[in-house]
Every structure is written in structure tokens, then in C-alpha cells.
Amino acid sequence: MSEVMVMPVKKRLFFGGNWKAFMRPSKTAGFIAGFADGVKPHIDDLKESGTRVVIASPSACLTEARRALDEQGLREVVELAVQDPWFVEGAYTGATTFEAAADPLIGARYALIGHSETREPHRIYCHQARAEFKPPQVSTEDALVNLCPTLLSERQLAKLSELDSGNPKPFRVAIGPVVNRTTRKALSAGIVPIVCVGETLEEREAGKTQKTIEFQMAAALEGFTPEQIAKMVVAYEPVWAIGTGRTATPEQAQEVHAQIAGILMGRTKTKENTVPIIYGGSMKPDNAASLVKQPDIWGGLIGGASLKPDVFLQLIMNGIQSRG
Ligand code: PGA
């Protein structure tokens, strides 16, 4: 267990449950009823501590989640987040827009943007595609429009962001410029972006963690004012820790959180970071406390352990209690 360090004054805990694609509409009300039963005796503690609790639900369950939260009187206690929204209304089959998420029947206040599960399939596909067939010879612009998931690395795509002008292209790849534009849209829609960054195991083992974070943060934050950045949340999620049961140690996580805090302070021109930076990657009730005791870890983005209401609540309460 790591040593407790001095807390920044403004650090409010933040716990987001990321249901990914595990939930169904018919199971949503049951989860929320279970969470309501568990949380009611703790509501005063939760409110007094200023802890924010968010559920990032699959799109198909958002309306039911809103209905159930209202029915249980939890509107003030649990906020909703939309997962990986698309930044323009229109002919984009399969997309969920900010307009839909902010609609009164849902009222999402947050959005998960750039989660590795929306970046990573394209990286994997990219490796497979390179191994299996020779890429056709096409111009860079054609590649960007038609083949970018298979042909271009995130870094190359970010360099090409100037091509990504005004007229969004119909692919759903959460790479740098798309993360950036989606974040911009979130802010203009009054939705708080939860911008996810994190290195792969390959990158960590090659000693490239810091560079990866630096690059992903730069791509995500490019062009934003300090005031806009102050309204965001950042999630550090090492890809190798997501869904693997292999949590980053508090020291490993803190090291990257401190780096992110430094980047944010540089951009917001402040001496103390006020942007919540939450950790994601196999956070569980029994490791939450040691993580959130770290000075730059404000809470968690929780996948597996958010799928059972009692486990999710236990994790949140362990986090709060660790703060004394
Ligand atoms: P996990 O997922 O808690 O299941 O590792 C975290 C996330 O992907 O947000």
C-alpha cells in the first residue's frame, strides 16, 4: 500500500460506471433499483463529500436509465453519460448524437470520448491488415476517407487533421482529430467530455508511455481555451489494465496522472490542477482506496465492477471512506 500524500484542496471524487455494451433496457431498471436501495442510507455522505457518480450507459438503455433514476429519486445523485457520441446529426447509421443524449428524455450530462475500445479495434485491424495483405496504392486523402482504420496510425491521422475540415467523414474512428472535434462538440452542447487516454502494453514495455500520453493529450486539447479545458474530465486508462484484472499500481497510475495534471496546468495556466483526472483499468472495491489516495487520482472509470449495483456502490464508498 502506498503512502498517503497531501490532497489538493479542490479534489472532489468522481466515479463513473462504464457499462460498455453489457446492459440491456430490460435489466436497467433492476440495476438502478438495486443501486437506489444500497445508496439511500449513504446519500448524505455522498452529497457532503461532493462525490460525483456517473453511469455511462449503452445508447439503447439511456432512456430507460433516465426513467428509472427519476423514479428512484436519484436524479440529483447519479448523472448519465453517453458512450462515444458522434458529433453531428445526419446520415450516420449507427451513431448516437449529442443532441440525442442531451434530449430531455435522457438528459445526459457527460460523454465518454476516445475510450480505447473505440480506438483499439482499429489498431488491431490495422496490424492484421498489414500482415494479411498489401495495402492498395491510394492517395493520402482517399486513405483518410476510405481506408484510414486499416492504413494509418493515429499519429499520421493527427498530422492529417487539416484535411478534416468542416465536413465530417463518415467513419467512426476515435482518433486524435475525431476526439478533438467530438470534445469541442460536447462543450458546445453543454455536455462534459470525459476524454480517455492510455498506452498499450506494447507502448509501456517500449518505454513510450509518457510520449503516448503527451501525444493523445495534445491531439485531444489542441485549440481549446483554458476555460474550455477547465470544464473537462480526463480518464487515464492504461489499455493493458482494462478488463484484464491487472490494475496499475497506485504508483504507476499516479506517475501518469501527475504527467496529465502537469499538461493540464500548462494549458489552463494554473498552479493547481482543477480538472478531474480519473483512473480506469480493473478498479475494484478492494483497490479503489489505495488509488484515490494518490494526489492526482480523483476517482475511477469502472467497467466490470460497475455491472453489479452492490459492487459499484461498495467501490464508491471505499473511495469516500479512504478520504476520512
Ligand atoms: P474495467 O474497464 O474496469 O473493466 O477494466 C474500465 C474501462 O474500460 O472503462
Short mmCIF file of C-alpha atoms and ligand atoms in Angstrom, two decimals:
data_model
loop_
_atom_site.label_atom_id
_atom_site.label_comp_id
_atom_site.label_asym_id
_atom_site.label_seq_id
_atom_site.Cartn_x
_atom_site.Cartn_y
_atom_site.Cartn_z
CA MET A 1 0.00 0.00 0.00
CA SER A 2 1.41 3.36 -1.00
CA GLU A 3 1.96 6.27 1.32
CA VAL A 4 -0.85 8.84 1.63
CA MET A 5 0.14 12.17 0.19
CA VAL A 6 -1.27 15.65 0.69
CA MET A 7 -4.58 16.19 -1.13
CA PRO A 8 -5.08 19.10 -3.47
CA VAL A 9 -7.76 21.37 -1.99
CA LYS A 10 -10.26 21.13 -4.83
CA LYS A 11 -10.11 17.37 -5.44
CA ARG A 12 -13.70 16.07 -5.49
CA LEU A 13 -14.15 12.36 -6.01
CA PHE A 14 -15.64 11.22 -9.30
CA PHE A 15 -16.76 7.66 -10.07
CA GLY A 16 -18.07 6.71 -13.49
CA GLY A 17 -19.55 3.31 -14.19
CA ASN A 18 -18.85 2.30 -17.78
CA TRP A 19 -21.44 -0.28 -18.73
CA LYS A 20 -19.92 -0.66 -22.20
CA ALA A 21 -22.25 -3.00 -24.16
CA PHE A 22 -23.13 -5.21 -21.19
CA MET A 23 -26.51 -3.71 -20.25
CA ARG A 24 -29.96 -4.19 -21.77
CA PRO A 25 -33.03 -1.97 -21.42
CA SER A 26 -34.96 -4.70 -19.57
CA LYS A 27 -32.17 -5.04 -16.97
CA THR A 28 -31.54 -1.33 -16.47
CA ALA A 29 -34.38 -0.58 -14.05
CA GLY A 30 -33.35 -3.58 -11.90
CA PHE A 31 -29.79 -2.29 -11.62
CA ILE A 32 -30.95 1.20 -10.70
CA ALA A 33 -33.46 -0.09 -8.16
CA GLY A 34 -30.68 -2.17 -6.57
CA PHE A 35 -28.32 0.81 -6.52
CA ALA A 36 -31.06 3.01 -5.03
CA ASP A 37 -31.68 0.51 -2.21
CA GLY A 38 -27.99 0.40 -1.40
CA VAL A 39 -27.27 4.09 -1.73
CA LYS A 40 -30.17 5.55 0.25
CA PRO A 41 -28.53 5.15 3.68
CA HIS A 42 -25.38 6.82 2.29
CA ILE A 43 -26.93 9.71 0.38
CA ASP A 44 -25.91 12.33 2.97
CA ASP A 45 -22.28 11.10 2.96
CA LEU A 46 -22.28 11.12 -0.80
CA LYS A 47 -23.66 14.66 -1.01
CA GLU A 48 -21.47 16.04 1.79
CA SER A 49 -18.35 14.64 0.16
CA GLY A 50 -19.32 16.25 -3.16
CA THR A 51 -18.69 12.92 -4.90
CA ARG A 52 -19.93 12.73 -8.44
CA VAL A 53 -21.42 9.42 -9.60
CA VAL A 54 -21.99 8.87 -13.30
CA ILE A 55 -23.25 5.93 -15.33
CA ALA A 56 -22.14 5.64 -18.95
CA SER A 57 -24.89 3.51 -20.41
CA PRO A 58 -25.17 1.98 -23.88
CA SER A 59 -27.37 4.21 -26.03
CA ALA A 60 -30.16 1.65 -26.14
CA CYS A 61 -30.57 1.86 -22.35
CA LEU A 62 -30.22 5.60 -21.77
CA THR A 63 -33.90 6.47 -21.88
CA GLU A 64 -34.76 3.65 -19.51
CA ALA A 65 -31.88 4.65 -17.23
CA ARG A 66 -33.23 8.21 -17.07
CA ARG A 67 -36.74 6.96 -16.32
CA ALA A 68 -35.53 4.60 -13.61
CA LEU A 69 -33.23 7.18 -11.97
CA ASP A 70 -36.11 9.66 -11.81
CA GLU A 71 -38.47 7.01 -10.47
CA GLN A 72 -35.96 6.17 -7.72
CA GLY A 73 -35.40 9.84 -6.83
CA LEU A 74 -31.74 9.61 -7.87
CA ARG A 75 -31.68 12.45 -10.42
CA GLU A 76 -29.52 14.57 -8.10
CA VAL A 77 -27.23 11.70 -7.15
CA VAL A 78 -26.41 9.85 -10.37
CA GLU A 79 -25.74 11.55 -13.70
CA LEU A 80 -25.84 9.84 -17.09
CA ALA A 81 -23.11 9.69 -19.70
CA VAL A 82 -23.37 8.74 -23.35
CA GLN A 83 -20.66 6.45 -24.75
CA ASP A 84 -18.65 7.54 -27.78
CA PRO A 85 -21.16 10.01 -29.28
CA TRP A 86 -20.85 11.28 -32.83
CA PHE A 87 -20.52 14.99 -33.35
CA VAL A 88 -23.12 15.81 -35.99
CA GLU A 89 -26.75 14.94 -36.59
CA GLY A 90 -27.35 13.44 -40.01
CA ALA A 91 -26.96 10.38 -42.18
CA TYR A 92 -24.58 8.39 -39.95
CA THR A 93 -26.06 4.97 -39.45
CA GLY A 94 -25.41 3.56 -36.02
CA ALA A 95 -24.32 6.80 -34.41
CA THR A 96 -25.65 8.40 -31.23
CA THR A 97 -25.50 12.18 -31.31
CA PHE A 98 -25.01 14.76 -28.59
CA GLU A 99 -28.43 16.14 -29.50
CA ALA A 100 -30.00 12.75 -28.74
CA ALA A 101 -28.03 12.34 -25.50
CA ALA A 102 -28.99 15.81 -24.28
CA ASP A 103 -32.66 15.35 -25.18
CA PRO A 104 -34.92 15.80 -22.12
CA LEU A 105 -35.92 12.13 -22.25
CA ILE A 106 -32.28 11.26 -21.48
CA GLY A 107 -30.58 14.38 -20.13
CA ALA A 108 -27.01 13.02 -20.25
CA ARG A 109 -24.52 15.44 -18.63
CA TYR A 110 -21.31 13.61 -19.63
CA ALA A 111 -19.83 11.84 -22.66
CA LEU A 112 -17.10 9.20 -22.88
CA ILE A 113 -14.78 10.25 -25.69
CA GLY A 114 -11.76 8.41 -27.08
CA HIS A 115 -12.12 5.26 -24.96
CA SER A 116 -9.51 2.73 -26.08
CA GLU A 117 -12.25 0.30 -27.06
CA THR A 118 -13.23 2.82 -29.72
CA ARG A 119 -9.58 3.39 -30.69
CA GLU A 120 -8.21 -0.10 -30.26
CA PRO A 121 -10.24 -2.25 -32.70
CA HIS A 122 -8.81 -0.12 -35.46
CA ARG A 123 -5.24 -0.63 -34.25
CA ILE A 124 -5.79 -4.38 -34.12
CA TYR A 125 -7.40 -4.36 -37.53
CA CYS A 126 -4.51 -2.26 -38.74
CA HIS A 127 -1.96 -4.86 -37.64
CA GLN A 128 -3.97 -7.72 -39.13
CA ALA A 129 -4.49 -5.87 -42.37
CA ARG A 130 -0.77 -5.17 -42.72
CA ALA A 131 0.06 -8.80 -42.06
CA GLU A 132 -2.55 -10.22 -44.39
CA PHE A 133 -2.49 -8.09 -47.49
CA LYS A 134 -0.55 -5.39 -49.21
CA PRO A 135 -2.37 -2.07 -48.92
CA PRO A 136 -3.64 -0.78 -52.26
CA GLN A 137 -1.89 2.31 -53.57
CA VAL A 138 -4.19 5.25 -52.91
CA SER A 139 -3.74 8.93 -52.29
CA THR A 140 -3.49 10.04 -48.68
CA GLU A 141 -6.83 11.75 -48.85
CA ASP A 142 -8.54 8.66 -50.24
CA ALA A 143 -6.92 6.67 -47.49
CA LEU A 144 -8.19 9.09 -44.88
CA VAL A 145 -11.72 8.92 -46.19
CA ASN A 146 -11.99 5.24 -47.05
CA LEU A 147 -9.25 3.21 -45.51
CA CYS A 148 -7.93 5.10 -42.54
CA PRO A 149 -8.68 2.44 -39.94
CA THR A 150 -6.57 -0.05 -41.81
CA LEU A 151 -3.81 2.08 -43.19
CA LEU A 152 -2.95 4.99 -40.99
CA SER A 153 -1.59 5.23 -37.49
CA GLU A 154 -3.13 7.63 -35.01
CA ARG A 155 -0.08 9.87 -35.35
CA GLN A 156 -0.39 10.03 -39.12
CA LEU A 157 -4.07 10.78 -38.81
CA ALA A 158 -3.47 13.63 -36.42
CA LYS A 159 -0.98 15.10 -38.86
CA LEU A 160 -3.70 14.95 -41.46
CA SER A 161 -6.21 16.74 -39.29
CA GLU A 162 -6.17 19.73 -41.57
CA LEU A 163 -7.99 17.57 -44.09
CA ASP A 164 -10.68 17.02 -41.53
CA SER A 165 -12.29 20.37 -42.17
CA GLY A 166 -15.92 21.35 -41.74
CA ASN A 167 -17.32 18.30 -43.49
CA PRO A 168 -17.13 15.24 -41.26
CA LYS A 169 -16.18 12.00 -42.92
CA PRO A 170 -18.42 9.01 -42.41
CA PHE A 171 -16.19 6.77 -40.36
CA ARG A 172 -16.37 6.27 -36.66
CA VAL A 173 -12.77 6.15 -35.55
CA ALA A 174 -11.95 7.83 -32.28
CA ILE A 175 -8.53 9.01 -33.35
CA GLY A 176 -6.93 12.30 -32.38
CA PRO A 177 -8.78 14.74 -34.63
CA VAL A 178 -12.07 13.00 -34.06
CA VAL A 179 -11.52 13.01 -30.30
CA ASN A 180 -10.73 16.70 -30.57
CA ARG A 181 -13.76 17.55 -32.62
CA THR A 182 -16.07 15.41 -30.52
CA THR A 183 -14.78 17.13 -27.39
CA ARG A 184 -15.45 20.50 -28.98
CA LYS A 185 -18.98 19.46 -29.81
CA ALA A 186 -19.55 18.19 -26.27
CA LEU A 187 -18.60 21.56 -24.82
CA SER A 188 -20.84 23.45 -27.22
CA ALA A 189 -23.71 21.08 -26.39
CA GLY A 190 -23.21 21.71 -22.65
CA ILE A 191 -22.06 18.11 -22.05
CA VAL A 192 -18.92 17.44 -20.02
CA PRO A 193 -16.40 15.46 -22.09
CA ILE A 194 -14.62 12.61 -20.32
CA VAL A 195 -11.56 12.38 -22.54
CA CYS A 196 -9.89 8.96 -22.29
CA VAL A 197 -6.19 8.40 -22.87
CA GLY A 198 -3.87 5.49 -22.18
CA GLU A 199 -0.99 3.46 -23.50
CA THR A 200 -0.97 -0.13 -24.75
CA LEU A 201 1.22 -2.80 -23.17
CA GLU A 202 3.47 -2.60 -26.21
CA GLU A 203 3.93 1.14 -25.69
CA ARG A 204 4.59 0.74 -21.96
CA GLU A 205 7.14 -2.00 -22.48
CA ALA A 206 8.89 0.07 -25.13
CA GLY A 207 9.18 2.95 -22.62
CA LYS A 208 6.73 5.07 -24.63
CA THR A 209 4.04 5.67 -22.02
CA GLN A 210 4.91 9.31 -21.48
CA LYS A 211 5.12 10.05 -25.22
CA THR A 212 1.82 8.31 -25.92
CA ILE A 213 0.03 10.30 -23.24
CA GLU A 214 1.65 13.51 -24.38
CA PHE A 215 0.54 12.86 -27.94
CA GLN A 216 -3.01 11.82 -27.09
CA MET A 217 -3.46 14.80 -24.77
CA ALA A 218 -2.06 17.21 -27.36
CA ALA A 219 -4.40 15.87 -30.04
CA ALA A 220 -7.40 15.99 -27.70
CA LEU A 221 -6.74 19.50 -26.34
CA GLU A 222 -5.48 21.24 -29.46
CA GLY A 223 -7.17 24.61 -29.92
CA PHE A 224 -9.08 24.74 -26.63
CA THR A 225 -9.01 27.76 -24.34
CA PRO A 226 -8.09 27.40 -20.64
CA GLU A 227 -11.76 27.99 -19.79
CA GLN A 228 -12.85 25.14 -22.06
CA ILE A 229 -10.23 22.77 -20.66
CA ALA A 230 -11.33 23.64 -17.14
CA LYS A 231 -14.74 22.12 -17.95
CA MET A 232 -13.39 18.69 -18.94
CA VAL A 233 -12.69 15.41 -17.17
CA VAL A 234 -9.73 13.24 -18.22
CA ALA A 235 -9.64 9.47 -17.74
CA TYR A 236 -6.27 7.72 -17.71
CA GLU A 237 -6.90 4.14 -18.74
CA PRO A 238 -3.84 2.01 -19.46
CA VAL A 239 -5.10 -0.36 -22.17
CA TRP A 240 -3.27 -3.32 -20.59
CA ALA A 241 -5.28 -2.86 -17.38
CA ILE A 242 -8.74 -2.69 -18.92
CA GLY A 243 -10.81 -5.80 -18.29
CA THR A 244 -7.68 -7.81 -17.53
CA GLY A 245 -7.77 -7.84 -13.73
CA ARG A 246 -4.27 -6.34 -13.89
CA THR A 247 -4.65 -2.94 -12.24
CA ALA A 248 -1.89 -0.36 -12.48
CA THR A 249 -0.23 0.03 -9.09
CA PRO A 250 -1.10 3.29 -7.32
CA GLU A 251 2.45 4.48 -8.05
CA GLN A 252 2.25 3.61 -11.77
CA ALA A 253 -1.11 5.34 -12.06
CA GLN A 254 -0.01 8.36 -10.04
CA GLU A 255 3.04 8.85 -12.23
CA VAL A 256 0.88 9.23 -15.34
CA HIS A 257 -1.80 11.25 -13.52
CA ALA A 258 0.89 13.68 -12.40
CA GLN A 259 2.03 13.98 -16.00
CA ILE A 260 -1.55 14.67 -17.14
CA ALA A 261 -2.03 17.19 -14.32
CA GLY A 262 1.13 18.95 -15.50
CA ILE A 263 -0.15 19.10 -19.07
CA LEU A 264 -3.50 20.46 -17.87
CA MET A 265 -1.91 23.08 -15.62
CA GLY A 266 0.29 24.17 -18.52
CA ARG A 267 -2.76 24.59 -20.71
CA THR A 268 -5.01 26.23 -18.13
CA LYS A 269 -2.13 28.35 -16.82
CA THR A 270 -2.87 27.40 -13.22
CA LYS A 271 -0.62 26.34 -10.35
CA GLU A 272 -3.06 23.71 -9.12
CA ASN A 273 -4.94 21.32 -11.37
CA THR A 274 -8.73 21.58 -11.06
CA VAL A 275 -9.64 19.20 -13.90
CA PRO A 276 -10.66 15.80 -12.53
CA ILE A 277 -8.34 13.00 -13.68
CA ILE A 278 -9.84 9.60 -13.04
CA TYR A 279 -8.19 6.20 -13.33
CA GLY A 280 -9.67 3.28 -15.28
CA GLY A 281 -8.46 -0.30 -15.62
CA SER A 282 -9.64 -3.09 -13.32
CA MET A 283 -10.56 -0.73 -10.48
CA LYS A 284 -12.38 -2.81 -7.86
CA PRO A 285 -13.76 -2.24 -4.34
CA ASP A 286 -10.53 -3.53 -2.82
CA ASN A 287 -8.11 -1.36 -4.78
CA ALA A 288 -10.16 1.83 -5.12
CA ALA A 289 -8.99 3.32 -1.83
CA SER A 290 -5.27 2.96 -2.49
CA LEU A 291 -5.72 4.52 -5.93
CA VAL A 292 -7.81 7.52 -4.91
CA LYS A 293 -5.44 8.29 -2.04
CA GLN A 294 -2.90 9.34 -4.65
CA PRO A 295 -2.69 13.11 -5.02
CA ASP A 296 -3.63 13.29 -8.70
CA ILE A 297 -6.21 10.47 -8.83
CA TRP A 298 -9.70 11.86 -8.41
CA GLY A 299 -11.70 8.65 -8.78
CA GLY A 300 -12.33 5.98 -11.36
CA LEU A 301 -13.85 4.94 -14.62
CA ILE A 302 -15.09 1.49 -13.81
CA GLY A 303 -16.13 -1.24 -16.24
CA GLY A 304 -16.56 -4.75 -14.81
CA ALA A 305 -17.07 -3.61 -11.23
CA SER A 306 -19.88 -1.25 -12.24
CA LEU A 307 -22.12 -4.00 -13.52
CA LYS A 308 -23.42 -5.10 -10.12
CA PRO A 309 -25.05 -2.32 -8.10
CA ASP A 310 -23.72 -3.51 -4.73
CA VAL A 311 -20.14 -3.86 -6.03
CA PHE A 312 -20.21 -0.45 -7.71
CA LEU A 313 -21.58 1.17 -4.56
CA GLN A 314 -19.02 -0.59 -2.36
CA LEU A 315 -16.24 0.70 -4.58
CA ILE A 316 -17.58 4.26 -4.33
CA MET A 317 -17.99 4.07 -0.56
CA ASN A 318 -14.50 2.61 -0.13
CA GLY A 319 -13.20 5.55 -2.11
CA ILE A 320 -15.08 8.07 0.02
CA GLN A 321 -14.12 6.41 3.31
CA SER A 322 -10.46 6.33 2.35
CA ARG A 323 -10.59 10.12 2.43
CA GLY A 324 -11.62 10.07 6.08
P1 PGA B 1 -12.57 -2.32 -16.41
O1 PGA B 1 -12.93 -1.24 -17.56
O2 PGA B 1 -12.88 -1.66 -15.09
O3 PGA B 1 -13.48 -3.48 -16.70
O4 PGA B 1 -11.14 -2.65 -16.54
C1 PGA B 1 -12.62 0.12 -17.41
C2 PGA B 1 -12.98 0.87 -18.66
O5 PGA B 1 -12.76 0.34 -19.75
O6 PGA B 1 -13.51 1.98 -18.60
#
